[in-house]
Coordinates of C-alpha atoms and ligand atoms in Angstrom, one line a residue:
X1 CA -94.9 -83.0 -60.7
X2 CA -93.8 -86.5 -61.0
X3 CA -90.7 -87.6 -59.8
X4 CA -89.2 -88.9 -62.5
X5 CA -90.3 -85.3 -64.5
X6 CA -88.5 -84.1 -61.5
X7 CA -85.1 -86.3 -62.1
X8 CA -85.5 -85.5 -65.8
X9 CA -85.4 -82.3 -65.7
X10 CA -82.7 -82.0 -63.1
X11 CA -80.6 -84.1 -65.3
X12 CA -81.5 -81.6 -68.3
X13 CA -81.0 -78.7 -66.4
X14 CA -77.6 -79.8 -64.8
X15 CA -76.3 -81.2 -68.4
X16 CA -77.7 -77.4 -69.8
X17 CA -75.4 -75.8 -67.6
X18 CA -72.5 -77.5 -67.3
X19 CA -72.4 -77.5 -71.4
X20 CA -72.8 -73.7 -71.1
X21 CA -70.0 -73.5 -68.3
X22 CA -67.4 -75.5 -70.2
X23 CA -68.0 -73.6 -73.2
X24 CA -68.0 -69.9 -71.3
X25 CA -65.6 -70.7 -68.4
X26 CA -63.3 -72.9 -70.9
X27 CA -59.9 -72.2 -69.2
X28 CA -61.2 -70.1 -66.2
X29 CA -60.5 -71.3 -62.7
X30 CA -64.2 -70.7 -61.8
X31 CA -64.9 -73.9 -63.6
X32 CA -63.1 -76.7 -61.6
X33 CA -63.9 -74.6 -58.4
X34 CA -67.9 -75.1 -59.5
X35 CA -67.2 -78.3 -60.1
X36 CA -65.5 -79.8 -56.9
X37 CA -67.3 -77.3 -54.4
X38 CA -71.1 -76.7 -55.5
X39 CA -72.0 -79.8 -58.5
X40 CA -69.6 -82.6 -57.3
X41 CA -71.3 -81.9 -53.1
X42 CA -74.8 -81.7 -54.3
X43 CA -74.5 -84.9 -56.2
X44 CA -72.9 -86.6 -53.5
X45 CA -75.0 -85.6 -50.7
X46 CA -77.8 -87.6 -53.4
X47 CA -75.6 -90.3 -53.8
X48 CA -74.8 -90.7 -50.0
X49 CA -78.2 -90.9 -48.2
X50 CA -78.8 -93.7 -51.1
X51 CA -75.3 -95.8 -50.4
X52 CA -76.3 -95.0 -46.7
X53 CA -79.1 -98.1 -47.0
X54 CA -76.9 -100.0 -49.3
X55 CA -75.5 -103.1 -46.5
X56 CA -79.0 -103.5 -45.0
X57 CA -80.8 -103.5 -48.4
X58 CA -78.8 -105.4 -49.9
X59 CA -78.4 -108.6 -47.5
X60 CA -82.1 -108.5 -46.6
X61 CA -83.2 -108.5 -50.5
X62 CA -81.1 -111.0 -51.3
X63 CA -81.5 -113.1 -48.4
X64 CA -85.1 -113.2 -49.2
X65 CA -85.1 -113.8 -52.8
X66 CA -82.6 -116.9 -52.3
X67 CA -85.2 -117.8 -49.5
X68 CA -87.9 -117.5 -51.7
X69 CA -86.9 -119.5 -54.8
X70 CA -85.4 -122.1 -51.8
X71 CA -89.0 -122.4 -51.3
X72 CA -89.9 -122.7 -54.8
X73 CA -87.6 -125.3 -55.0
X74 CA -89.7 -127.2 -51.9
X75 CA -92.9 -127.4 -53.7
X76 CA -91.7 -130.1 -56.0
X77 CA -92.0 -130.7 -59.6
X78 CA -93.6 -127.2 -60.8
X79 CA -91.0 -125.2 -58.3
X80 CA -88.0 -127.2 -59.8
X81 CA -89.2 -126.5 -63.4
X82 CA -89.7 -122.5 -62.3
X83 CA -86.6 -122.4 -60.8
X84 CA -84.7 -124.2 -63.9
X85 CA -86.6 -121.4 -66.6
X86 CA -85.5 -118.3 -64.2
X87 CA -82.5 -118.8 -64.2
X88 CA -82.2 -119.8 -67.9
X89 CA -84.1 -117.0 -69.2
X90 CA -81.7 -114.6 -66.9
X91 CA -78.7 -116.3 -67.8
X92 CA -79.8 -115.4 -71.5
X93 CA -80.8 -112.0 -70.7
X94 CA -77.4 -111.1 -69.6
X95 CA -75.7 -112.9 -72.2
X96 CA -77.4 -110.7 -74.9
X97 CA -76.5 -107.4 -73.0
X98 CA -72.7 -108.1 -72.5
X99 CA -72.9 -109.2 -75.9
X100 CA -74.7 -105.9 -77.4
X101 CA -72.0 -103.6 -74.8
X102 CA -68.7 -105.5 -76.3
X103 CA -69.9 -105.2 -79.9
X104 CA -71.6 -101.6 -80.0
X105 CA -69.2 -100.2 -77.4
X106 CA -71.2 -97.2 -75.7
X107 CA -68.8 -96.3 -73.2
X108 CA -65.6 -96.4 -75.1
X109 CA -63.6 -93.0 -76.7
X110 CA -63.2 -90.8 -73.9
X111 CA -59.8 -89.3 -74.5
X112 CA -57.3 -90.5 -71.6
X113 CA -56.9 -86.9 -70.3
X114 CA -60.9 -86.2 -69.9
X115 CA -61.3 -89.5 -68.5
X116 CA -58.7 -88.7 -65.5
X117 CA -60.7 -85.3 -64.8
X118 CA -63.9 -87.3 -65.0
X119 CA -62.5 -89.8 -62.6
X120 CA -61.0 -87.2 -60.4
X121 CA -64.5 -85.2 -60.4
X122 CA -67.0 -88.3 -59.8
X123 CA -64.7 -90.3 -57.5
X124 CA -62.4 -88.3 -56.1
X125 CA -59.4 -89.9 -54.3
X126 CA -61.8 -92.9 -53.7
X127 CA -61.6 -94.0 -57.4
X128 CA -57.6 -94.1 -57.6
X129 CA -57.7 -96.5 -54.4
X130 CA -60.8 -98.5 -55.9
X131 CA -58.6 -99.0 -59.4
X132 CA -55.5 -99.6 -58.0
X133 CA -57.2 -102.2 -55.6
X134 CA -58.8 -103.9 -58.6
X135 CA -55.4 -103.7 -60.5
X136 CA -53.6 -105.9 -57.7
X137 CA -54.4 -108.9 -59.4
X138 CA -55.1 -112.1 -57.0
X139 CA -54.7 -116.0 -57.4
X140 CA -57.7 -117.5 -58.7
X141 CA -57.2 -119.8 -55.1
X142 CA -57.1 -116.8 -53.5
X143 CA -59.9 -115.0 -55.3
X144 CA -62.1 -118.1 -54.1
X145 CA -61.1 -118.4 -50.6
X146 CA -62.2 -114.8 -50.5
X147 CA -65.9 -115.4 -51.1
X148 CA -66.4 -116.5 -47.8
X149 CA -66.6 -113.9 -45.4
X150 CA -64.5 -114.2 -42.3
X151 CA -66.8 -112.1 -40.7
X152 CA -69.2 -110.7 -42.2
X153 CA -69.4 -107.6 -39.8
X154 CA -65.9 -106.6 -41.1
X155 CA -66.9 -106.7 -44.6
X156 CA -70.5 -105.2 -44.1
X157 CA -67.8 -102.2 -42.5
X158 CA -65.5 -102.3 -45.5
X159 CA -68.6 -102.6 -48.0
X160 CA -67.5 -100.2 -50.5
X161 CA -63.9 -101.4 -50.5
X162 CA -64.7 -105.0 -51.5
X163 CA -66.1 -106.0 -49.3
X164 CA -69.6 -106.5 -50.8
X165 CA -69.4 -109.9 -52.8
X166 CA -68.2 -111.8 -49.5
X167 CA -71.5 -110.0 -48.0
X168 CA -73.7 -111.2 -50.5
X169 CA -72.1 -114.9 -50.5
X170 CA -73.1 -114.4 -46.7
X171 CA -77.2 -113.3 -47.4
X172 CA -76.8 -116.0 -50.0
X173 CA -76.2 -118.5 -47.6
X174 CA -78.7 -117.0 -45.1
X175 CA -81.6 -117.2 -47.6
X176 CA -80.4 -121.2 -48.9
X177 CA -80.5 -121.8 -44.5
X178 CA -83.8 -120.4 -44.5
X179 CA -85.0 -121.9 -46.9
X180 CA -83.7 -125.2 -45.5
X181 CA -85.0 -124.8 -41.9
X182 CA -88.6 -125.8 -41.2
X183 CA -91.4 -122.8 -42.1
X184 CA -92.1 -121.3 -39.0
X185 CA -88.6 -121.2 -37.4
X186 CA -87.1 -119.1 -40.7
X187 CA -91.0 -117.2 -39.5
X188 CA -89.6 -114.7 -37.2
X189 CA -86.3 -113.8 -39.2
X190 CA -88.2 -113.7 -42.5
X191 CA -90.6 -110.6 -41.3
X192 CA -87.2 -108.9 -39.8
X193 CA -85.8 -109.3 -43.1
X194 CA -89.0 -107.8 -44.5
X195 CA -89.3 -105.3 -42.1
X196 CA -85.6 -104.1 -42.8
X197 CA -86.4 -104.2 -46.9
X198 CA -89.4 -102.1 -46.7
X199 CA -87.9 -99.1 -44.3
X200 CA -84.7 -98.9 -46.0
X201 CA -86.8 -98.8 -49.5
X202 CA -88.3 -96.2 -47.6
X203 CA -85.2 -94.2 -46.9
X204 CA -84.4 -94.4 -50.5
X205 CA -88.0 -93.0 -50.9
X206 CA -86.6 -90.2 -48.6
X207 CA -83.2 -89.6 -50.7
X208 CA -85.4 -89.6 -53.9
X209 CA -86.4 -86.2 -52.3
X210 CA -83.2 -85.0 -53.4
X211 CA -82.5 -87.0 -56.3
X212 CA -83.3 -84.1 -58.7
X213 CA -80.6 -81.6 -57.3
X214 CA -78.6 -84.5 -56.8
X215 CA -78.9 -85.2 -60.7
X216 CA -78.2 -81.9 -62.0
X217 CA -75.2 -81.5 -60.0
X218 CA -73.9 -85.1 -61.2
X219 CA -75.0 -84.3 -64.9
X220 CA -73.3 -80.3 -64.3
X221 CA -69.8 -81.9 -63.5
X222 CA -70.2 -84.7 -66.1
X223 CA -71.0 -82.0 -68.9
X224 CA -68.4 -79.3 -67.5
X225 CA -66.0 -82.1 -67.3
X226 CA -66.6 -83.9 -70.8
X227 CA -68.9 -81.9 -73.4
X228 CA -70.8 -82.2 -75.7
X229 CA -69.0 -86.0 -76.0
X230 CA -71.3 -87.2 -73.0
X231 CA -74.7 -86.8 -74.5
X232 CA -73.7 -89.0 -77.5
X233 CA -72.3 -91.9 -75.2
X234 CA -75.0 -91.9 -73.2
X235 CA -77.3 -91.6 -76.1
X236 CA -75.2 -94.8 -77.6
X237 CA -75.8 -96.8 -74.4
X238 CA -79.8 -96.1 -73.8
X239 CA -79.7 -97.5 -77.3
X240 CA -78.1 -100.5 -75.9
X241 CA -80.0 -101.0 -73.6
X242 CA -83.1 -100.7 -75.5
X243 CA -82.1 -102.7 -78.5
X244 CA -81.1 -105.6 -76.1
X245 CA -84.1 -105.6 -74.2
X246 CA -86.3 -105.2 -77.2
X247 CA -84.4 -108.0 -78.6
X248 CA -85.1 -110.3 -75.6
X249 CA -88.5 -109.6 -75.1
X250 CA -89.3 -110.7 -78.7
X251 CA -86.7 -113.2 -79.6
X252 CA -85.9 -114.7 -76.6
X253 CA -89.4 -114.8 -74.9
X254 CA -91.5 -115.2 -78.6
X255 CA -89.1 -118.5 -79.1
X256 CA -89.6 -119.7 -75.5
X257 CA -93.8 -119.2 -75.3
X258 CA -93.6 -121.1 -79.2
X259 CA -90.9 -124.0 -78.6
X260 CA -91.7 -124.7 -74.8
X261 CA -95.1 -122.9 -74.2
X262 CA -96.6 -124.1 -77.5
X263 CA -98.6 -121.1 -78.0
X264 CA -98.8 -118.8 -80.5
X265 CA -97.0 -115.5 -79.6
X266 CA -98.0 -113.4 -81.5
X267 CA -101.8 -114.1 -79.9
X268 CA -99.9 -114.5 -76.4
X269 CA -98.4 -111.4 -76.4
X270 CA -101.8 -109.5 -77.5
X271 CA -103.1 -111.5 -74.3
X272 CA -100.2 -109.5 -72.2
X273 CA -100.8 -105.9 -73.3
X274 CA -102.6 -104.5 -70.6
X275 CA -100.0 -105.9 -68.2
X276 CA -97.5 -104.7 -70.6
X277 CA -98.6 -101.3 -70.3
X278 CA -99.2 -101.2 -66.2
X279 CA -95.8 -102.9 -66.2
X280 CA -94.7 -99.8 -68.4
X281 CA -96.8 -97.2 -66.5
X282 CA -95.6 -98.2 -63.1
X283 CA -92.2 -99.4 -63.4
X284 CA -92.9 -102.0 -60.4
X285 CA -93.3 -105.6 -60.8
X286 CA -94.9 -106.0 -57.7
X287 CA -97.7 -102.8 -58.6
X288 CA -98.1 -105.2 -61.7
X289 CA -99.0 -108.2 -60.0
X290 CA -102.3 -108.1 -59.5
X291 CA -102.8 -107.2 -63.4
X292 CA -100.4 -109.6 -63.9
X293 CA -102.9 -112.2 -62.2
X294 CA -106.0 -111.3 -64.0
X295 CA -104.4 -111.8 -67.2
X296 CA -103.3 -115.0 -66.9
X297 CA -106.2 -116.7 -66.0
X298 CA -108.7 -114.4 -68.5
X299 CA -106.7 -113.6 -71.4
X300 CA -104.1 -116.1 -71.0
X301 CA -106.0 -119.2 -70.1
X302 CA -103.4 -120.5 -68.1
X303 CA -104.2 -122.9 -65.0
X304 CA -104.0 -120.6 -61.9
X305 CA -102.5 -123.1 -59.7
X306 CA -99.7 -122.6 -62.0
X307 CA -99.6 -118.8 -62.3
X308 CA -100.3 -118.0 -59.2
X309 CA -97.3 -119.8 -58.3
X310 CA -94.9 -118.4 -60.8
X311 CA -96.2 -114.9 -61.0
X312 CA -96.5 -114.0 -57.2
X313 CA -92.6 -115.4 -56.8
X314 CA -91.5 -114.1 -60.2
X315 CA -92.5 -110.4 -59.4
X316 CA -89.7 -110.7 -56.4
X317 CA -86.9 -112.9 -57.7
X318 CA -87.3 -113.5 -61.7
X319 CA -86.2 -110.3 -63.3
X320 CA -84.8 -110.3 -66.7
X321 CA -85.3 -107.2 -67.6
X322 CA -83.1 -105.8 -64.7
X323 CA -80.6 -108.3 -65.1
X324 CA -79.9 -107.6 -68.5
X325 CA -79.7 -103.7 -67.9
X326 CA -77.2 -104.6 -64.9
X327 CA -74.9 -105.8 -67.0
X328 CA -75.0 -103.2 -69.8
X329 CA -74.6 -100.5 -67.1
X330 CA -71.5 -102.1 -65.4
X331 CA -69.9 -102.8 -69.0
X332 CA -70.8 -99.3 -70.2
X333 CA -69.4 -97.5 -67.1
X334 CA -66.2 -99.5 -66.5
X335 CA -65.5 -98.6 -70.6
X336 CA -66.4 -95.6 -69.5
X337 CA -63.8 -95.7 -67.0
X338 CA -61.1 -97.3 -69.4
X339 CA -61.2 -100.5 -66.8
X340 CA -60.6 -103.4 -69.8
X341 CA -62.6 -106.6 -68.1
X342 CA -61.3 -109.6 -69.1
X343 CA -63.8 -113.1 -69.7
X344 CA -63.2 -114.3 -66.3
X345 CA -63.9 -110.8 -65.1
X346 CA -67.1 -110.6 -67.6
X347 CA -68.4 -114.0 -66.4
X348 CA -68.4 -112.6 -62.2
X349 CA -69.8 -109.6 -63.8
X350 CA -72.7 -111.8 -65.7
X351 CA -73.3 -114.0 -62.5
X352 CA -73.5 -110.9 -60.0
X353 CA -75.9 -109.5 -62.6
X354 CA -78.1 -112.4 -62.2
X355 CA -77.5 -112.4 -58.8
X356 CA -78.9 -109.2 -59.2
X357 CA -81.9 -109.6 -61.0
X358 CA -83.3 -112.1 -58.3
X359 CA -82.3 -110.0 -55.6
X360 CA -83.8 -106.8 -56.8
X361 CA -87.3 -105.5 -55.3
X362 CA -89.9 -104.9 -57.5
X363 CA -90.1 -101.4 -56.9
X364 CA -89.0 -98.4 -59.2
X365 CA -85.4 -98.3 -59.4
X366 CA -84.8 -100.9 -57.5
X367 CA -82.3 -102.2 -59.2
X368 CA -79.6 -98.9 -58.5
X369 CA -78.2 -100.4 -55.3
X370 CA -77.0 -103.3 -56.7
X371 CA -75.8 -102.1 -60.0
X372 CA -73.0 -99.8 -57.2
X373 CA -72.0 -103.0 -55.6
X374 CA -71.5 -104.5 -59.4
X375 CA -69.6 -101.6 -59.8
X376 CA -67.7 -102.1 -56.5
X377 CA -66.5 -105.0 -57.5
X378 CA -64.9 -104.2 -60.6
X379 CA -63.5 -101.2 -60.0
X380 CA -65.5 -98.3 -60.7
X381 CA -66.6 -96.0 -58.7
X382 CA -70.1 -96.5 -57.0
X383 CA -70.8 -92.6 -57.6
X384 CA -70.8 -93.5 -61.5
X385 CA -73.8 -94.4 -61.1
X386 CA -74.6 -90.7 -61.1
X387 CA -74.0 -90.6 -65.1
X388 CA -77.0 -92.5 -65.5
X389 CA -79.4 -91.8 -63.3
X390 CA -81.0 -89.3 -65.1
X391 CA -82.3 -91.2 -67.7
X392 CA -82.9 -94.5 -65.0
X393 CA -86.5 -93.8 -65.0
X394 CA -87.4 -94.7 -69.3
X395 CA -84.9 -97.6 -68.5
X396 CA -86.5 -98.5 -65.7
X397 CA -90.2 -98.3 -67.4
X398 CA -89.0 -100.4 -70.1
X399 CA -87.1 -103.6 -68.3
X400 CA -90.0 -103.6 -66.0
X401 CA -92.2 -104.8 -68.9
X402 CA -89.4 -107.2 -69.5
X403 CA -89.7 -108.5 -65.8
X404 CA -93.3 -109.2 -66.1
X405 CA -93.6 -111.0 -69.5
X406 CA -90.6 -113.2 -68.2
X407 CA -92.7 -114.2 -65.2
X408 CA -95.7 -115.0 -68.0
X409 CA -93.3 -116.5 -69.8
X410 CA -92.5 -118.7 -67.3
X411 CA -95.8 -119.6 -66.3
X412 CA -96.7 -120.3 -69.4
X413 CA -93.7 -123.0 -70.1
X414 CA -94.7 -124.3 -67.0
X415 CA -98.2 -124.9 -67.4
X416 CA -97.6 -126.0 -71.0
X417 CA -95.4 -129.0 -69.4
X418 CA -97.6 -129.9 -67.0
X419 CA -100.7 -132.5 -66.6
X420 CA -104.2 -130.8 -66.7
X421 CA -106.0 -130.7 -63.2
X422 CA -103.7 -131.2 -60.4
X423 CA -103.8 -129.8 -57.2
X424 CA -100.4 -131.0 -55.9
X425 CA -99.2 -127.2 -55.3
X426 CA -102.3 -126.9 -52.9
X427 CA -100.4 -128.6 -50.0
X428 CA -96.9 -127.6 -48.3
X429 CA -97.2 -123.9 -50.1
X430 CA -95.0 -122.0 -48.3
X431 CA -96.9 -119.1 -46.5
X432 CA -94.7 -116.3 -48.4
X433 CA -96.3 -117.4 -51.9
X434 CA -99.9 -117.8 -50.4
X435 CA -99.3 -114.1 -48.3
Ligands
LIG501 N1 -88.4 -101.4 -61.5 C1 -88.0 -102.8 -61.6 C2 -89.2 -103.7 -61.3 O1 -90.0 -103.4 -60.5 C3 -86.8 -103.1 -60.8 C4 -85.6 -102.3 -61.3 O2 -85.0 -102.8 -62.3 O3 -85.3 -101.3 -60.8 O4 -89.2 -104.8 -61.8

């Protein structure tokens, strides 16, 4: 079996149950023993070997991705132009999702006393400290100051606490200095960082092992904690999400490939179906690539100097999809949670999320890690997470297709803007775009 049938059916299984339980065991003490001492350890022993791989993941992703579209930024005109469109079509990507999340409201309506249990059963004592951490309010001076990691050791150590957005700032830096450096001295630290991105992907790969018990113990304590209640706000927020992706891909993208790709989209996007579909089918950007390729230069007609270009750095560090669905899931969880963000709050959220999107592999799921330092930062618990990683995998399947027509999107602004037949991208390529 699959294993996201596997993950699905886990989180049906553990919702089944934990409905049943609260409506059999209603006022027995049987129910909150189940809860903290079989569901809560099962989903946390999940959760754990995942967070385990969180600090190294996350600082060599990122690291790379900044070093990456550093590099874009090197090969001149076409690089500046890819750089510019990523991060506007991310920018809007997120925009629309906090939009749809403060207007349609998934996560909001749990009754104060259910959301204490539900805080008390995903989080534990961990959640109170988070909150009242993220309820000491700081000086913006302060705030800022903060960014910059001391030492980055101490705050890889006090990752969960905080100590994640100095981190980042930190790989940020790394990937802008390695960028900066000539090619072959950034060489040697480049494969480390690649080396350290593919084996802890892997260790995920090993915790995936357990993601379906994990699931259904996660899904058995939100159920026994919240009822029937749960199934309708998550079924609000998938809509969300879908509804803002859906209105992306066609509005966003379908005005973009018309105003500043001058094609027409309807007959563009009948050019991307087949990498629609892979996209769809494999929920990897970079298992789409080579698709992604094909298309462009026989059913697209773009130049391939161009797309070659875009689409082998997009798959990496352009996703719009996941940046989108970042910052739904962070909204929807801190309502959730009760944690009222305010605009300043909402604008570090929108940034991380974009931050996010280009440091996110292109692999299914990929994009979990970050969303539980997102979460970190505004107060909730990583372990939320939990509550939606049951239905991740149709989420994940759909902004995948997302992150590949945004790289075609791209490349086909670019090329539209460009002079026919030059070769200038031939020289000073840096080797990660040629590998
Ligand atoms: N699966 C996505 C991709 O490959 C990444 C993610 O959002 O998890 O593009």
């Amino acid at each position: 079996m699959p294993s996201h049938t596997r993950i699905l059916l886990g989180m049906l299984i553990g919702l089944a149950l934990g409905l049943m339980a609260r409506l059999s065991l209603e006022s027995d003490p049987l129910l909150p023993w189940l809860v903290q001492n079989v569901a809560a350890p099962l989903g946390q022993l999940f959760l754990r070997s995942v967070f385990m791989v969180v600090v190294p993941l996350v600082v060599a992703a990122l690291a790379l991705g900044v070093a990456e579209m550093g590099d874009v930024g090197r090969v001149g005109r076409v690089g500046i132009k890819t750089l510019g469109l990523t991060l506007l079509f991310s920018a809007l990507a997120v925009a629309i999702g906090l939009f749809a999340v403060n207007v349609f409201q998934p996560g909001v309506g749990l009754a104060e006393p259910q959301r204490q249990a539900l805080l008390q059963a995903v989080g534990g004592g961990e959640v109170q400290h988070a909150v009242a951490q993220a309820a000491q309010a700081k000086s913006w001076a302060q705030t800022l100051v903060e960014v910059i990691p001391k030492n980055p050791l101490a705050e890889a150590a006090r990752a969960f606490e905080g100590g994640l957005i100095p981190l980042m700032v930190f790989a940020l830096v790394l990937g802008i200095a390695m960028a900066s450096v000539k090619p072959e001295q950034a060489a040697p630290l480049k494969s480390l960082l690649e080396s350290i991105q593919a084996v802890m992907l892997q260790v995920i790969g090993f915790a995936m092992w357990l993601a379906p018990f994990g699931v259904a113990g996660l899904m058995f304590v939100v159920a026994a904690t919240l009822g029937a209640d749960t199934v309708l706000m998550l079924g609000r927020y998938v809509l969300v999400v879908l509804g803002a992706l859906a209105f992306h891909q066609l509005v966003v993208y379908g005005l973009g490939v018309r105003l500043i790709g001058r094609r027409d989209p309807l007959a563009w996007f009948r050019g991307m179906r087949t990498v629609m579909l892979t996209a769809f089918s494999t929920s990897s950007s970079a298992a789409t690539l080579p698709t992604a390729l094909a298309a462009a230069t026989e059913d697209l007609r773009l130049p391939r100097r161009v797309s070659h270009f875009v689409l082998t750095i997009g798959a990496t560090a352009n996703q719009n999809g996941t940046a989108l669905y970042e910052g739904v899931t962070v909204l929807f969880l801190a309502q959730m949670f009760g944690i009222q963000l305010d605009l300043s709050q909402q604008a570090s959220v929108m940034l991380l999320s974009v931050l996010a999107g280009i440091g996110t592999a292109g692999v299914p799921g990929g994009s979990l890690p970050m969303i539980v330092i997102v979460l970190g930062t505004i107060g909730v618990p990583g372990t939320a997470i939990g509550i939606i990683l049951g239905i991740d995998r149709l989420l994940d399947m759909c902004r995948t297709v997302l992150n590949v027509t945004g790289d075609m999107a791209i490349a086909t602004c670019v090329a539209a803007s460009e002079p026919e037949n030059e070769t200038e991208l031939t020289e000073n390529v840096p080797s990660v775009l040629t590998a």
